[in-house]
CSV table of C-alpha atoms in Angstrom, one decimal:
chain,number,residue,atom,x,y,z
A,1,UNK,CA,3.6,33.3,-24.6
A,2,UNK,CA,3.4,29.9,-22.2
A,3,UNK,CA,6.3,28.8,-21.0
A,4,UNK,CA,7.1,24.7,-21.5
A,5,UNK,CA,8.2,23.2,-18.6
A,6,UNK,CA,10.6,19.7,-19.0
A,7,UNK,CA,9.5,17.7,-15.9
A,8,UNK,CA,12.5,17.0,-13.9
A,9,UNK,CA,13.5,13.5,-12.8
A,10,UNK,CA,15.5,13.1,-9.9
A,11,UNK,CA,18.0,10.7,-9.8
A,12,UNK,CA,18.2,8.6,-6.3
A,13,UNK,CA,20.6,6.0,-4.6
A,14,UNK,CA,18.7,3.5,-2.6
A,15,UNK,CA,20.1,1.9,0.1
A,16,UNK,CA,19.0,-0.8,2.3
A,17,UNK,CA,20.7,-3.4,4.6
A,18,UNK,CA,20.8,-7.0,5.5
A,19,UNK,CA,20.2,-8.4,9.3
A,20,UNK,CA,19.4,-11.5,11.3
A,21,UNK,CA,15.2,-10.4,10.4
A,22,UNK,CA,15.8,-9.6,6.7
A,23,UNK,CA,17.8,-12.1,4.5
A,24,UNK,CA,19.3,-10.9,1.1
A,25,UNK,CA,16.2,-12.6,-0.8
A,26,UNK,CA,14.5,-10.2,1.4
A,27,UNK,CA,16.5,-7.3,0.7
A,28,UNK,CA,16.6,-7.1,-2.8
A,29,UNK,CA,13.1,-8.0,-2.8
A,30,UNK,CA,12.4,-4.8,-0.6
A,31,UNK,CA,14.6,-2.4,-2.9
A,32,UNK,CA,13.2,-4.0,-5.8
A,33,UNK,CA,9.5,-2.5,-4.3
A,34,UNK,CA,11.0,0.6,-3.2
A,35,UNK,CA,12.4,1.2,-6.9
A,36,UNK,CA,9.2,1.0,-8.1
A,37,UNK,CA,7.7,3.7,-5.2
A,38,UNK,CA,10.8,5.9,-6.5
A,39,UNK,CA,9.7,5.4,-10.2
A,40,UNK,CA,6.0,6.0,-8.9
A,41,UNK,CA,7.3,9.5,-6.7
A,42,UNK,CA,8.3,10.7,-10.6
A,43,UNK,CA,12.1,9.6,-9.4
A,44,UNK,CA,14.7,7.1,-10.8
A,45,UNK,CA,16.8,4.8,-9.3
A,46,UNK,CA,20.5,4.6,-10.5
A,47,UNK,CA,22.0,2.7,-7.6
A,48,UNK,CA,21.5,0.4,-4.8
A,49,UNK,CA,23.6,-0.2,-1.9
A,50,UNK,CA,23.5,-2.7,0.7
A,51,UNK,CA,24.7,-3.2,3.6
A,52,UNK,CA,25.1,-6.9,5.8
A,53,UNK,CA,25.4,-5.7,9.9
A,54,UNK,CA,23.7,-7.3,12.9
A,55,UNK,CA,21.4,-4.0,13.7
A,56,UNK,CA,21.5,-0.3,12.3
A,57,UNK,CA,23.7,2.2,13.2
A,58,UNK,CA,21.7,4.3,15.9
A,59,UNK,CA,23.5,7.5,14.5
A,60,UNK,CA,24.0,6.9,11.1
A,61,UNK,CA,21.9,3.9,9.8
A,62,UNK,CA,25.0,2.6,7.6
A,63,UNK,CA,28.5,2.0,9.1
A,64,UNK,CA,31.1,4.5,8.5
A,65,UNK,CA,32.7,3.2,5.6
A,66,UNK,CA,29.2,2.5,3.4
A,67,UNK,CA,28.1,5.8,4.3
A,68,UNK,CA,31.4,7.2,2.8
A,69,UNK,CA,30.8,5.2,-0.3
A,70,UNK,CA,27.4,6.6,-0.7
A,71,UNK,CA,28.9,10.1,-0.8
A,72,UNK,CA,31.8,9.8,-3.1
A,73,UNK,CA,29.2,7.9,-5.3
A,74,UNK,CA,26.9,10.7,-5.3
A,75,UNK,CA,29.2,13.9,-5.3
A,76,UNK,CA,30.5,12.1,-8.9
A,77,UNK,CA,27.5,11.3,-10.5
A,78,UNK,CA,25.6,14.1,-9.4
A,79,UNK,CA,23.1,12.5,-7.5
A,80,UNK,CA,20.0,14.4,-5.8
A,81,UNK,CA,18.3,12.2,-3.6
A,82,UNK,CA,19.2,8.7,-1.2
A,83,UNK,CA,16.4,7.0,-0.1
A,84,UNK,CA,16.6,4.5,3.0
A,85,UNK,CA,14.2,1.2,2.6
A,86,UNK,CA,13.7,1.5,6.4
A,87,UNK,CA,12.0,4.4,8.4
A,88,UNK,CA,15.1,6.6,9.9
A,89,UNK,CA,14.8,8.3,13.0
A,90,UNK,CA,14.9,12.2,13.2
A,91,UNK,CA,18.6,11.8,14.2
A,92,UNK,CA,20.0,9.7,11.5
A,93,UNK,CA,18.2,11.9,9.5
A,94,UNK,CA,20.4,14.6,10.3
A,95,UNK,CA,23.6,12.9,10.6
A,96,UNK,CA,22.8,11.4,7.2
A,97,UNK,CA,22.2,14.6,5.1
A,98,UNK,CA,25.3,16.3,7.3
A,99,UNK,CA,27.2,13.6,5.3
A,100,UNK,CA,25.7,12.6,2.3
A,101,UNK,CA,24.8,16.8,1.3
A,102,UNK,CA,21.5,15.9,-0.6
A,103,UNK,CA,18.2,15.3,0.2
A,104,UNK,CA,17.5,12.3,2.5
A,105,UNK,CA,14.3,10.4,2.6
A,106,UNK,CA,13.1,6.5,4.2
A,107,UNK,CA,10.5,4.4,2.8
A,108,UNK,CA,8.0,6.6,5.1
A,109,UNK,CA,8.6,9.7,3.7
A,110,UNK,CA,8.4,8.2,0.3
A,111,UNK,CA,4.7,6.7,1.1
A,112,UNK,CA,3.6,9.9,2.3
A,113,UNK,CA,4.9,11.9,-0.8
A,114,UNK,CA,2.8,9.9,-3.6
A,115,UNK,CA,0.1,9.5,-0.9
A,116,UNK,CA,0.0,13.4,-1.5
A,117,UNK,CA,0.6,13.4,-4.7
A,118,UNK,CA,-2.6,11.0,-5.7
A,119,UNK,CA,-5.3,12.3,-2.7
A,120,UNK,CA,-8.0,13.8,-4.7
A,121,UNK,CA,-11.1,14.2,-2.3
A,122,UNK,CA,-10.9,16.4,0.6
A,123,UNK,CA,-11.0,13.3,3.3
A,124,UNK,CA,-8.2,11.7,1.2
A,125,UNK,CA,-6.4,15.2,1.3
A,126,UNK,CA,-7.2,15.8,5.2
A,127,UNK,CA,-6.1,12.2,5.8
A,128,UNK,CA,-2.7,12.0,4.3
A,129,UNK,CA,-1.8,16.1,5.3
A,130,UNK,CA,-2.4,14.5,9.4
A,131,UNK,CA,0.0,11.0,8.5
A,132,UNK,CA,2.6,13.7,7.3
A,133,UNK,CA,2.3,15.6,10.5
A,134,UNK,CA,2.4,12.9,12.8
A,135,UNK,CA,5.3,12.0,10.7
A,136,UNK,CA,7.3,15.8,10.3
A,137,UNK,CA,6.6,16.8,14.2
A,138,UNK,CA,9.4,14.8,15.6
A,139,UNK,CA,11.9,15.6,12.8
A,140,UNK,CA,11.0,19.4,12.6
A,141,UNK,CA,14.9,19.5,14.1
A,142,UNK,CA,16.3,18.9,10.8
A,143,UNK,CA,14.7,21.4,8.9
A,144,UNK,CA,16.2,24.4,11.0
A,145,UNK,CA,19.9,23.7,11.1
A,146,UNK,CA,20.2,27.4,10.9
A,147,UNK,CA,19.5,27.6,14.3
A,148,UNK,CA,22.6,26.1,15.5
A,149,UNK,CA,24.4,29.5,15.2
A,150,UNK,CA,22.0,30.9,17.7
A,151,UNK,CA,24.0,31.4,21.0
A,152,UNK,CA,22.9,31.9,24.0
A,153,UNK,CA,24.3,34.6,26.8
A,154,UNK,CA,23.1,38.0,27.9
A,155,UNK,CA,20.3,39.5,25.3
A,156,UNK,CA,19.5,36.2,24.8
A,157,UNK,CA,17.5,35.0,27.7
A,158,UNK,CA,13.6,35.9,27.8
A,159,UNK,CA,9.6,35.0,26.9
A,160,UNK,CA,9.2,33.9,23.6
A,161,UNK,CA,9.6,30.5,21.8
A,162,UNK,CA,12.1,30.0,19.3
A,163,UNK,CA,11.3,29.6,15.9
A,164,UNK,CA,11.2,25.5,16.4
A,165,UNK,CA,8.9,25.8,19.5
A,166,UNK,CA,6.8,28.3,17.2
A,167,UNK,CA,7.1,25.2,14.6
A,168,UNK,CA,5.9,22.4,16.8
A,169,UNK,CA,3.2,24.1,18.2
A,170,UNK,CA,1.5,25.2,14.9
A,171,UNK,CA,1.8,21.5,13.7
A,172,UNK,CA,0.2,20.5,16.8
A,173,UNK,CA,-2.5,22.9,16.2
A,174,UNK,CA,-2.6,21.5,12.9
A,175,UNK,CA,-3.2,17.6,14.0
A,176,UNK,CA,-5.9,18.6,16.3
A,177,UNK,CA,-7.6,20.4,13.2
A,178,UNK,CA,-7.5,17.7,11.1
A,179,UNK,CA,-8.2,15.3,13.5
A,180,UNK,CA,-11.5,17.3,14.2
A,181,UNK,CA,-12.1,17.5,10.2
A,182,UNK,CA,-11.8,13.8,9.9
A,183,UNK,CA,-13.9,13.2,12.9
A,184,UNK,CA,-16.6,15.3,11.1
A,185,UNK,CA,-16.0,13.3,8.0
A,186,UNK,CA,-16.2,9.9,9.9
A,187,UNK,CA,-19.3,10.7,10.9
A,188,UNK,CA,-20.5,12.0,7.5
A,189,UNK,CA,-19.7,8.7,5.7
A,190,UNK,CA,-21.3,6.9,9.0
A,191,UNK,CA,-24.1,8.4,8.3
A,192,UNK,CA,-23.8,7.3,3.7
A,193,UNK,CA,-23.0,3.8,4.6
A,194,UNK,CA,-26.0,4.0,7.0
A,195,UNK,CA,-28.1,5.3,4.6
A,196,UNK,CA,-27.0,2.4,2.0
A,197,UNK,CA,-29.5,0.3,4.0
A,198,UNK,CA,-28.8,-3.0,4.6
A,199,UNK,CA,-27.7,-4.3,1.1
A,200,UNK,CA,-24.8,-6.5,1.1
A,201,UNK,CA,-21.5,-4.5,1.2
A,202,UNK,CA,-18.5,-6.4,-0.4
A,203,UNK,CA,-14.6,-4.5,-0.4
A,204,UNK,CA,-12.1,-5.3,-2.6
A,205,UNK,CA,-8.8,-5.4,-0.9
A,206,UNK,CA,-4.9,-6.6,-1.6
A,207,UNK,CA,-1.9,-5.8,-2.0
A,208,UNK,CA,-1.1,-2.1,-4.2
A,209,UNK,CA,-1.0,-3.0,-7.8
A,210,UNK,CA,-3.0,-6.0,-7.9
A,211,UNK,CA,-5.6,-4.5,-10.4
A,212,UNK,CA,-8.3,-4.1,-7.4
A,213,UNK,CA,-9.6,-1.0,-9.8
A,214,UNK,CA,-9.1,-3.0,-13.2
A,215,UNK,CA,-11.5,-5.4,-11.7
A,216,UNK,CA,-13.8,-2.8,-10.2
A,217,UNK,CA,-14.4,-0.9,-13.6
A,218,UNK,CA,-14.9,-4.3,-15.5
A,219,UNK,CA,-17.9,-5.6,-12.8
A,220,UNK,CA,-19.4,-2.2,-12.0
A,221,UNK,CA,-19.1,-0.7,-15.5
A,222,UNK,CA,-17.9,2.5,-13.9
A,223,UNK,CA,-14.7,4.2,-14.3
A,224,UNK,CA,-12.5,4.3,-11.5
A,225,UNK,CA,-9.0,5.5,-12.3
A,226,UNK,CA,-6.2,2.9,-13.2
A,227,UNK,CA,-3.1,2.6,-13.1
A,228,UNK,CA,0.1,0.3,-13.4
A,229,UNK,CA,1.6,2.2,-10.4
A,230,UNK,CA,1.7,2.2,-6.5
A,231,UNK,CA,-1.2,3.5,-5.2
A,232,UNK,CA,-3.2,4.6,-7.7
A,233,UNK,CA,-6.2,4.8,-6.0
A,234,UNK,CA,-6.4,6.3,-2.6
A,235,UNK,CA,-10.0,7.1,-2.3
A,236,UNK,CA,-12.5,4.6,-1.6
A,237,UNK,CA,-14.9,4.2,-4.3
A,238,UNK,CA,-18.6,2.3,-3.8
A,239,UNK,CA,-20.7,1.4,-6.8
A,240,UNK,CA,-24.0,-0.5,-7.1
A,241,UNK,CA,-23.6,-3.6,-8.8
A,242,UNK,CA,-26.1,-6.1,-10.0
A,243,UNK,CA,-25.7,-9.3,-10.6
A,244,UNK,CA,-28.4,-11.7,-11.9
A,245,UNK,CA,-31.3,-10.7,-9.8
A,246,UNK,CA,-29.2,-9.3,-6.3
A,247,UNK,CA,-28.3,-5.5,-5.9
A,248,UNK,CA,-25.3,-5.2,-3.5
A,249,UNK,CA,-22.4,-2.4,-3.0
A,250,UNK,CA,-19.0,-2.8,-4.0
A,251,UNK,CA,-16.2,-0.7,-2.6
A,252,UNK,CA,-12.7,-0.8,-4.4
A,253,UNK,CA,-10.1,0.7,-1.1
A,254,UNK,CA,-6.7,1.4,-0.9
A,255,UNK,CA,-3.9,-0.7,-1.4
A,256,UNK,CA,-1.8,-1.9,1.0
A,257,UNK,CA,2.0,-2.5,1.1
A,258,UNK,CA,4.7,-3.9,3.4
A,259,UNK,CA,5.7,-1.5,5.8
A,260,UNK,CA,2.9,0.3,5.5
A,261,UNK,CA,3.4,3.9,8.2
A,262,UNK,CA,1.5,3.1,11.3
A,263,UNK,CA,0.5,7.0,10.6
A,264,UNK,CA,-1.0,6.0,7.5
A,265,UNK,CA,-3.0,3.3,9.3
A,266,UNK,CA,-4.3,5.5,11.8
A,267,UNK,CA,-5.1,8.4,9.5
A,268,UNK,CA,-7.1,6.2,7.1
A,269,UNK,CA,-9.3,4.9,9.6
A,270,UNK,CA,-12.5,6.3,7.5
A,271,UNK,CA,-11.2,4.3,4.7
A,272,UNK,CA,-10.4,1.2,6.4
A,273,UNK,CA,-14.1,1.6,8.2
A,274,UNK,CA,-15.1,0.5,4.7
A,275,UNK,CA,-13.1,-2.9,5.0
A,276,UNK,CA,-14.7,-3.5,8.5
A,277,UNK,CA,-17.9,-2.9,7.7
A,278,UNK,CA,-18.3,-4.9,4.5
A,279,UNK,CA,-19.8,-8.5,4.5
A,280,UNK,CA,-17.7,-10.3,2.3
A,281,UNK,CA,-13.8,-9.7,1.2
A,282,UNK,CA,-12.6,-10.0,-2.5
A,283,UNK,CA,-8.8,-10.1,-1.8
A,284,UNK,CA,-7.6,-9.5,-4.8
A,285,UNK,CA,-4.0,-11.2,-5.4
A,286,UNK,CA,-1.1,-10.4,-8.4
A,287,UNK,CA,-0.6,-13.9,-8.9
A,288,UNK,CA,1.6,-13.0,-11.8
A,289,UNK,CA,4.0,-11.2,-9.0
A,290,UNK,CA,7.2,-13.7,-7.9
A,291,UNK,CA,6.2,-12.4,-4.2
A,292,UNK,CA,2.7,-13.1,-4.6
A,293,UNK,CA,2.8,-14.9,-1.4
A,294,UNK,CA,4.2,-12.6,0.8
A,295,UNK,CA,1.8,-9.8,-0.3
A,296,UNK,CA,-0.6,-12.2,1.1
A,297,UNK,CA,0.9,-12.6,4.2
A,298,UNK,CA,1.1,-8.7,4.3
A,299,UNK,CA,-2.6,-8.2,3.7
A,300,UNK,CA,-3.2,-10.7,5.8
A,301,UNK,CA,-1.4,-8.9,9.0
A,302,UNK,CA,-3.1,-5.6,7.9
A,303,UNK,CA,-6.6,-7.1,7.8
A,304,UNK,CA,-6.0,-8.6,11.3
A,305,UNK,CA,-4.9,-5.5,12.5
A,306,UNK,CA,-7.8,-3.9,11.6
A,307,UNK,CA,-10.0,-6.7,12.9
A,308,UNK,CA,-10.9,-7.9,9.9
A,309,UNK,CA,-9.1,-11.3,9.4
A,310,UNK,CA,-12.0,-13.5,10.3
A,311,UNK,CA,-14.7,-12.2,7.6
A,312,UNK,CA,-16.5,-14.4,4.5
A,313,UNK,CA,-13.2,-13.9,2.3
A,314,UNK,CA,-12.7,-15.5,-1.7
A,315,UNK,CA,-9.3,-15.2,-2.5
A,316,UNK,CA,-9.3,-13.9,-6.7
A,317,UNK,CA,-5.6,-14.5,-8.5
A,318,UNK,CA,-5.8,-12.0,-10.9
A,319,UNK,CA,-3.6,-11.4,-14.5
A,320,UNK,CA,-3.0,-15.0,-15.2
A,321,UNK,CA,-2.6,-13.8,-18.5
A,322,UNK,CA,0.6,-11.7,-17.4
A,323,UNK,CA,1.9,-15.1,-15.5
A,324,UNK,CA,5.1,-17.0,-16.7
A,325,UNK,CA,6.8,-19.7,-15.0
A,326,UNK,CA,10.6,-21.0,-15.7
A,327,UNK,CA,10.7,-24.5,-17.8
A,328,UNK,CA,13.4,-27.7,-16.7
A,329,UNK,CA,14.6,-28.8,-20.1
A,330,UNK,CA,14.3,-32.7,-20.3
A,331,UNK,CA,18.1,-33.0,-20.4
A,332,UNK,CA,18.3,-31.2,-16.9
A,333,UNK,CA,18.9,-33.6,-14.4
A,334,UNK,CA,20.7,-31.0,-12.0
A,335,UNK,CA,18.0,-28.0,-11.4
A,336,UNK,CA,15.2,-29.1,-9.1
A,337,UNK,CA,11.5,-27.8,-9.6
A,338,UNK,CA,11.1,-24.9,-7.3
A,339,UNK,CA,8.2,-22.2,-6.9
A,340,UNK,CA,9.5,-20.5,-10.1
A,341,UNK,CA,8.9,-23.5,-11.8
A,342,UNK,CA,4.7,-24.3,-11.2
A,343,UNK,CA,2.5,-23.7,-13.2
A,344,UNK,CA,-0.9,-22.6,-12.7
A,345,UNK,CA,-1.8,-26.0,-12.3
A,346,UNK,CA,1.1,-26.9,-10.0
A,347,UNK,CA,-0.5,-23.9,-7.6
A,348,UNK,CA,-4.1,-25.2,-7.8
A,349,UNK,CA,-2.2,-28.3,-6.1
A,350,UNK,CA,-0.8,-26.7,-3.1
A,351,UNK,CA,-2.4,-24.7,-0.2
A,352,UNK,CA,-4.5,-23.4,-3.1
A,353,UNK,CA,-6.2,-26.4,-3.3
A,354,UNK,CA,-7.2,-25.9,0.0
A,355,UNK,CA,-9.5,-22.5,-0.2
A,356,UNK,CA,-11.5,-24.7,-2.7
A,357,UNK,CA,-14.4,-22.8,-4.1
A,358,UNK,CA,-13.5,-19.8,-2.2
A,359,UNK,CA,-10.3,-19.1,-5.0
A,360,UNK,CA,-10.7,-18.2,-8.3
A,361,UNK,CA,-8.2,-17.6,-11.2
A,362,UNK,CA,-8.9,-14.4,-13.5
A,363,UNK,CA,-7.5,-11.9,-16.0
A,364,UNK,CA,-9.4,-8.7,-15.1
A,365,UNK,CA,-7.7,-6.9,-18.3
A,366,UNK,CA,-8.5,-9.6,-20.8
A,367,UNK,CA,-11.9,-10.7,-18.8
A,368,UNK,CA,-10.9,-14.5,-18.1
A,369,UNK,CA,-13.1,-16.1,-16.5
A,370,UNK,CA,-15.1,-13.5,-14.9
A,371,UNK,CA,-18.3,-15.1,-15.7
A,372,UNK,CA,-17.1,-18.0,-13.2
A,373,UNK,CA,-16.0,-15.0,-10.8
A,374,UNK,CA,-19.7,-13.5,-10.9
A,375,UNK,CA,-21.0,-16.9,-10.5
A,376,UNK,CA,-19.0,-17.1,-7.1
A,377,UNK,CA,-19.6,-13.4,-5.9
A,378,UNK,CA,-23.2,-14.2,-6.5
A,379,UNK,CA,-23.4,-17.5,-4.7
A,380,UNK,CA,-21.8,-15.3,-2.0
A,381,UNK,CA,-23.6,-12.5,-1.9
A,382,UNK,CA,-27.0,-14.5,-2.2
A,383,UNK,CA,-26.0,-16.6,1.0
A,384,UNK,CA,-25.4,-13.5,2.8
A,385,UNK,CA,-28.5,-12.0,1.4
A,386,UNK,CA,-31.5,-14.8,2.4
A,387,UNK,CA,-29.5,-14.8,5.8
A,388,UNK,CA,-30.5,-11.0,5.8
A,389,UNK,CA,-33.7,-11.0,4.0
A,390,UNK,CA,-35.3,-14.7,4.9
A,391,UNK,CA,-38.8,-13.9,3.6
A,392,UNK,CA,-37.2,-12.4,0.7
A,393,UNK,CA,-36.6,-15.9,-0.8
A,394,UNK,CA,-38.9,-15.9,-3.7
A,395,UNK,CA,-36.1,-13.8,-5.3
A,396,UNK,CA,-34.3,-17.3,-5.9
A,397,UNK,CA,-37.3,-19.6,-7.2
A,398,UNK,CA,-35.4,-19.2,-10.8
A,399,UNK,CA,-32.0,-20.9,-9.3
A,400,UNK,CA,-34.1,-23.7,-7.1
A,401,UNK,CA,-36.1,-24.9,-10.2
C-alpha cells in the first residue's frame, strides 16, 4: 500500500533593511522579488520586517531590538524559516539562528536552493553543486555547533584534523572535481557550438520571468519547459530555426536577477559562453512588470560583465497583453501623470523612441505581433548573414525584386 505524502509548506519571515544605497521604494521592491523566490523554493511568506539603519549590523544583520521582534514573532506563530534579502556572512549566520532558533537563510542561499531544485542536465547539476560549495566552504562553522563542547587539555592534543578540517578539506576536493568536470564539459560544448558551423547564433536573454521560453517554444515550435516562476529554465536550450529562406540557431539561457551570487556567475560560465558567442541579442523585457526598468538596468550590468554589452541587440517588450496602466479621472486636477500612468503609447514616446526599429512590442502567449517580430529577427539575421556569406547573396533576389 503507497503511502500519500502532503507536501509541506514552510512558512518564512523575510526581512530586509533600509540604507543610504537602498530607499524604501527599493526595499519593498526587493522583498516583493524575494517573496516570489520563497513562493518559487515551495515556501510562503507570512511576514516582512524592515529595518531603516545607516549600515548592517556586522554581528547580527538587524539591531538588537528588530532581531528580538523577529523572535517573539516567530516562537508565536510557529514560524520555520527567516530569510534575509541580503547575503549574510558566516558569522551573522550564526549569531542569527543562536537567536532567532529556526532555520536561517539570505537571498544567496535561496538562489542556490531552486537553482538545485530546477538543474536537470548533468552540466546544469555540476554547475550549481560547485556555486553551493564555493558558497557552504566558508560557513561550514555553523553547521557543527556541536563542537563547541570539545575542550581542549591533556588527551586532547595530537595529529588528526577535527571533524571541520575533515569538512573543509573534502569540499575542497569537491570544487576541484567539479571544476575539472565543468572544464571537460566547456570543452565538450566548445567543441557542439563549433560544430554548428558558422550559422548565425542569436541568445535570448532578460531578466527571470520575462517569458524568454514562451517565446522560444512559439518561434522554434519546440517545447522547452515554461513556467510562471523564477528560474524555470536553467539549462541552455539551442534550436534551428528558419525563417523565410535563412537557417540560424537560437538559444533560450538562463535568467538573470538582481543580486545574482557572484558564485553563480562564475559557475555558469558554460552557459553564459552561449551569450558571448552569439551574434545578435533578443533581450527579452516583462514590460507588463512595474520594475520593468530596472530589470533592464540589471541585465544590462550582467551583460557587461560578461563582455557582452556592446553586441547587435533588439530590445522585445513582451505580454503587452498582461499590461495595465493607472487612469487620471477628468475631475482630477491634483494627481500628476507619473510612470504608472503611460500607456503603451506614452512609452513608445520616451527613451523607447529612441532604439527605433531595434524595439518591438509583443504578446508571446497570445502571439501579438510576432509576424512583425520575425520580420525584424530576419532583417537581422540576414544582415549578419551576407556579411558572413557575401557570395551567398542570391539567397535574397526574392526580397530585392
Amino acid at each position: 500500500m503507497e503511502e500519500t505524502r502532503e507536501e509541506i509548506v514552510e512558512k518564512a519571515v523575510l526581512i530586509g533593511i533600509i540604507t543610504q544605497k537602498q530607499n524604501e521604494k527599493q526595499s519593498e521592491e526587493y522583498l516583493d522579488e524575494l517573496e516570489f523566490l520563497t513562493l518559487t523554493a515551495g515556501g510562503v511568506a507570512v511576514k516582512r520586517f524592515v529595518q531603516k539603519m545607516e549600515k548592517p549590523n556586522p554581528k547580527t544583520f538587524l539591531g538588537t531590538g528588530k532581531l528580538e521582534e523577529v523572535r517573539m514573532y516567530i516562537a508565536s506563530h510557529g514560524i520555520s524559516i527567516a530569510i534575509f534579502d541580503d547575503e549574510l556572512s558566516p558569522a551573522q549566520l550564526r549569531n542569527i539562528e543562536n537567536e532567532l532558533g529556526c532555520k536561517v537563510l539570505d537571498r544567496t542561499n535561496l538562489i542556490l536552493d531552486i537553482f538545485a531544485g530546477r538543474a536537470q542536465t548533468s552540466s546544469a547539476k555540476a554547475q550549481v553543486e560547485l556555486a553551493q560549495c564555493q558558497y557552504l566552504l566558508p560557513r561550514l562553522t555553523r553547521l557543527w555547533t556541536h563542537l563547541d563542547k570539545q575542550k581542549g587539555g591533556i588527551g586532547m592534543r595530537g595529529p588528526g584534523e577535527t571533524e571541520i578540517e575533515t569538512d573543509r578539506r573534502i569540499i575542497r576536493e569537491k570544487i576541484t572535481l567539479l571544476k575539472k568536470k565543468l572544464d571537460t564539459i566547456d570543452r565538450q560544448m566548445a567543441v557542439q557550438r563549433k560544430n554548428r558551423g558558422k550559422m548565425v547564433r542569436v541568445a535570448l536573454v532578460g531578466y527571470t520571468n520575462v517569458g524568454k521560453s514562451t517565446l522560444m517554444n512559439v518561434i522554434s515550435k519546440s517545447d522547452v519547459f515554461a513556467e510562471n516562476k523564477l528560474f524555470a529554465t536553467l539549462d541552455t536550450t539551442v534550436r534551428k530555426v528558419v525563417i523565410k529562406n535563412i537557417p540560424f540557431l537560437m538559444t533560450d539561457t538562463v535568467g538573470f536577477i538582481r543580486k545574482l551570487p557572484t558564485q553563480l556567475i562564475e559557475s555558469f560560465k558554460s552557459t553564459l559562453d552561449e551569450v558571448r558567442e552569439a551574434d545578435l541579442l533578443l533581450h527579452i523585457v516583462d514590460i507588463s512588470h512595474p520594475n520593468f526598468e530596472d530589470h533592464i538596468a540589471s541585465v544590462n550590468k550582467i551583460l557587461d560583465e560578461i563582455g557582452s554589452a556592446n553586441k547587435p541587440t533588439l530590445m522585445v517588450f513582451n505580454k503587452i497583453d498582461a499590461y495595465t496602466h493607472d487612469t487620471i479621472e477628468e475631475d482630477d486636477l491634483i494627481t500628476e501623470k507619473s510612470k504608472n500612468h503611460y500607456t503603451l503609447e506614452d512609452w513608445n514616446k520616451t527613451w523607447m523612441n529612441d532604439l527605433g526599429e531595434k524595439s518591438l512590442f509583443i504578446s508571446a502567449l497570445n502571439k501579438d505581433n510576432l509576424e512583425a517580430f520575425k520580420e525584424r529577427v530576419y532583417e537581422e539575421v540576414k544582415r549578419i548573414h551576407i556579411q558572413r556569406f557575401p557570395y551567398n547573396n542570391f539567397l535574397y533576389q526574392d526580397d530585392l525584386q
